[in-house]
Coordinates of C-alpha atoms in Angstrom, one line a residue:
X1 CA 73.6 -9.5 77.5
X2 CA 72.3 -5.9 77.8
X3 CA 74.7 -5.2 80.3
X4 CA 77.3 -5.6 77.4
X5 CA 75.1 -3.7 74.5
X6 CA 74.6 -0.5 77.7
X7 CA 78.6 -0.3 77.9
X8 CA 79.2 -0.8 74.3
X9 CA 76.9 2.3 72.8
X10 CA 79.9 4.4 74.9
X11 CA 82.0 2.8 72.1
X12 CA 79.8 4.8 69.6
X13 CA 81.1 8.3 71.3
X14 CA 85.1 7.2 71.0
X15 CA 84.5 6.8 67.4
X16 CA 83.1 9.6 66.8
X17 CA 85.4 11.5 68.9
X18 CA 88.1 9.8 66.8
X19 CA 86.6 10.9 63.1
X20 CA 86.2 14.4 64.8
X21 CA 89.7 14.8 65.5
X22 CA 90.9 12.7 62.5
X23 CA 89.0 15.3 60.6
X24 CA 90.3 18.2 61.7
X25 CA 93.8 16.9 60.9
X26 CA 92.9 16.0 57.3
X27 CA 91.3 19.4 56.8
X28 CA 94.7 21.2 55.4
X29 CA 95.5 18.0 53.5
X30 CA 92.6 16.7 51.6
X31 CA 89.0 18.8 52.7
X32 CA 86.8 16.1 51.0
X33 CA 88.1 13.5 53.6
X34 CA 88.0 15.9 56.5
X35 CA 84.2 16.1 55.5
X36 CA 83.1 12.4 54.9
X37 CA 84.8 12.1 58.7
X38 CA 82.9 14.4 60.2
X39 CA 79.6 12.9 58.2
X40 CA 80.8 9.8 60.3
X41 CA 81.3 11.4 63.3
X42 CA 77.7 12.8 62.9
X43 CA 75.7 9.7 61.9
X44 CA 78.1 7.5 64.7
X45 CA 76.6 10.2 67.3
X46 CA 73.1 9.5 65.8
X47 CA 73.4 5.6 65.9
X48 CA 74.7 6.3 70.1
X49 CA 71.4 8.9 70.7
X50 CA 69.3 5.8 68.7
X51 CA 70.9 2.7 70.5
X52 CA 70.2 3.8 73.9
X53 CA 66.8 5.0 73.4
X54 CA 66.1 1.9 72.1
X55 CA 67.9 -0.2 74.9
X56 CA 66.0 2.2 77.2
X57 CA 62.8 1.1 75.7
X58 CA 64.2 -3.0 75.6
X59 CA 64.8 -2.7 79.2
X60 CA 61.3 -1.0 80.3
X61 CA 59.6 -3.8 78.1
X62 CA 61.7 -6.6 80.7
X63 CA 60.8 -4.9 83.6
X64 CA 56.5 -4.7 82.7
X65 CA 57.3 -8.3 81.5
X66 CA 58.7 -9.0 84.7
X67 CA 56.1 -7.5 87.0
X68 CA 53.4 -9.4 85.3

């Protein structure tokens, strides 16, 4: 199972990449979107830096838990 949640936080960096570029495309159109994107983009990067710290810290728990 965390083999699936370490190649899924990679997900996190497409979308973001995604609202980036979507943003800069809405920027001439509509400005307000173009900067609740990039708002996105910024807190999906923050949920990617967050998930795999704290699958970093799941898997060090498994491996004391093992050892013991």
């Amino acid at each position: 199972m965390t083999k699936f949640f370490k190649y899924f936080q990679y997900a996190y960096l497409l979308f973001a990449g995604f609202f980036i570029v979507r943003g800069f495309y809405e920027f001439s159109d509509n400005p307000n979107m173009a900067y609740l994107l990039w708002v996105m983009a910024a807190l999906v990067i923050f949920m990617y830096f967050f998930r795999k710290k704290y699958i970093g810290k799941f898997e060090d728990r498994n491996k004391k838990d093992d050892s013991q």
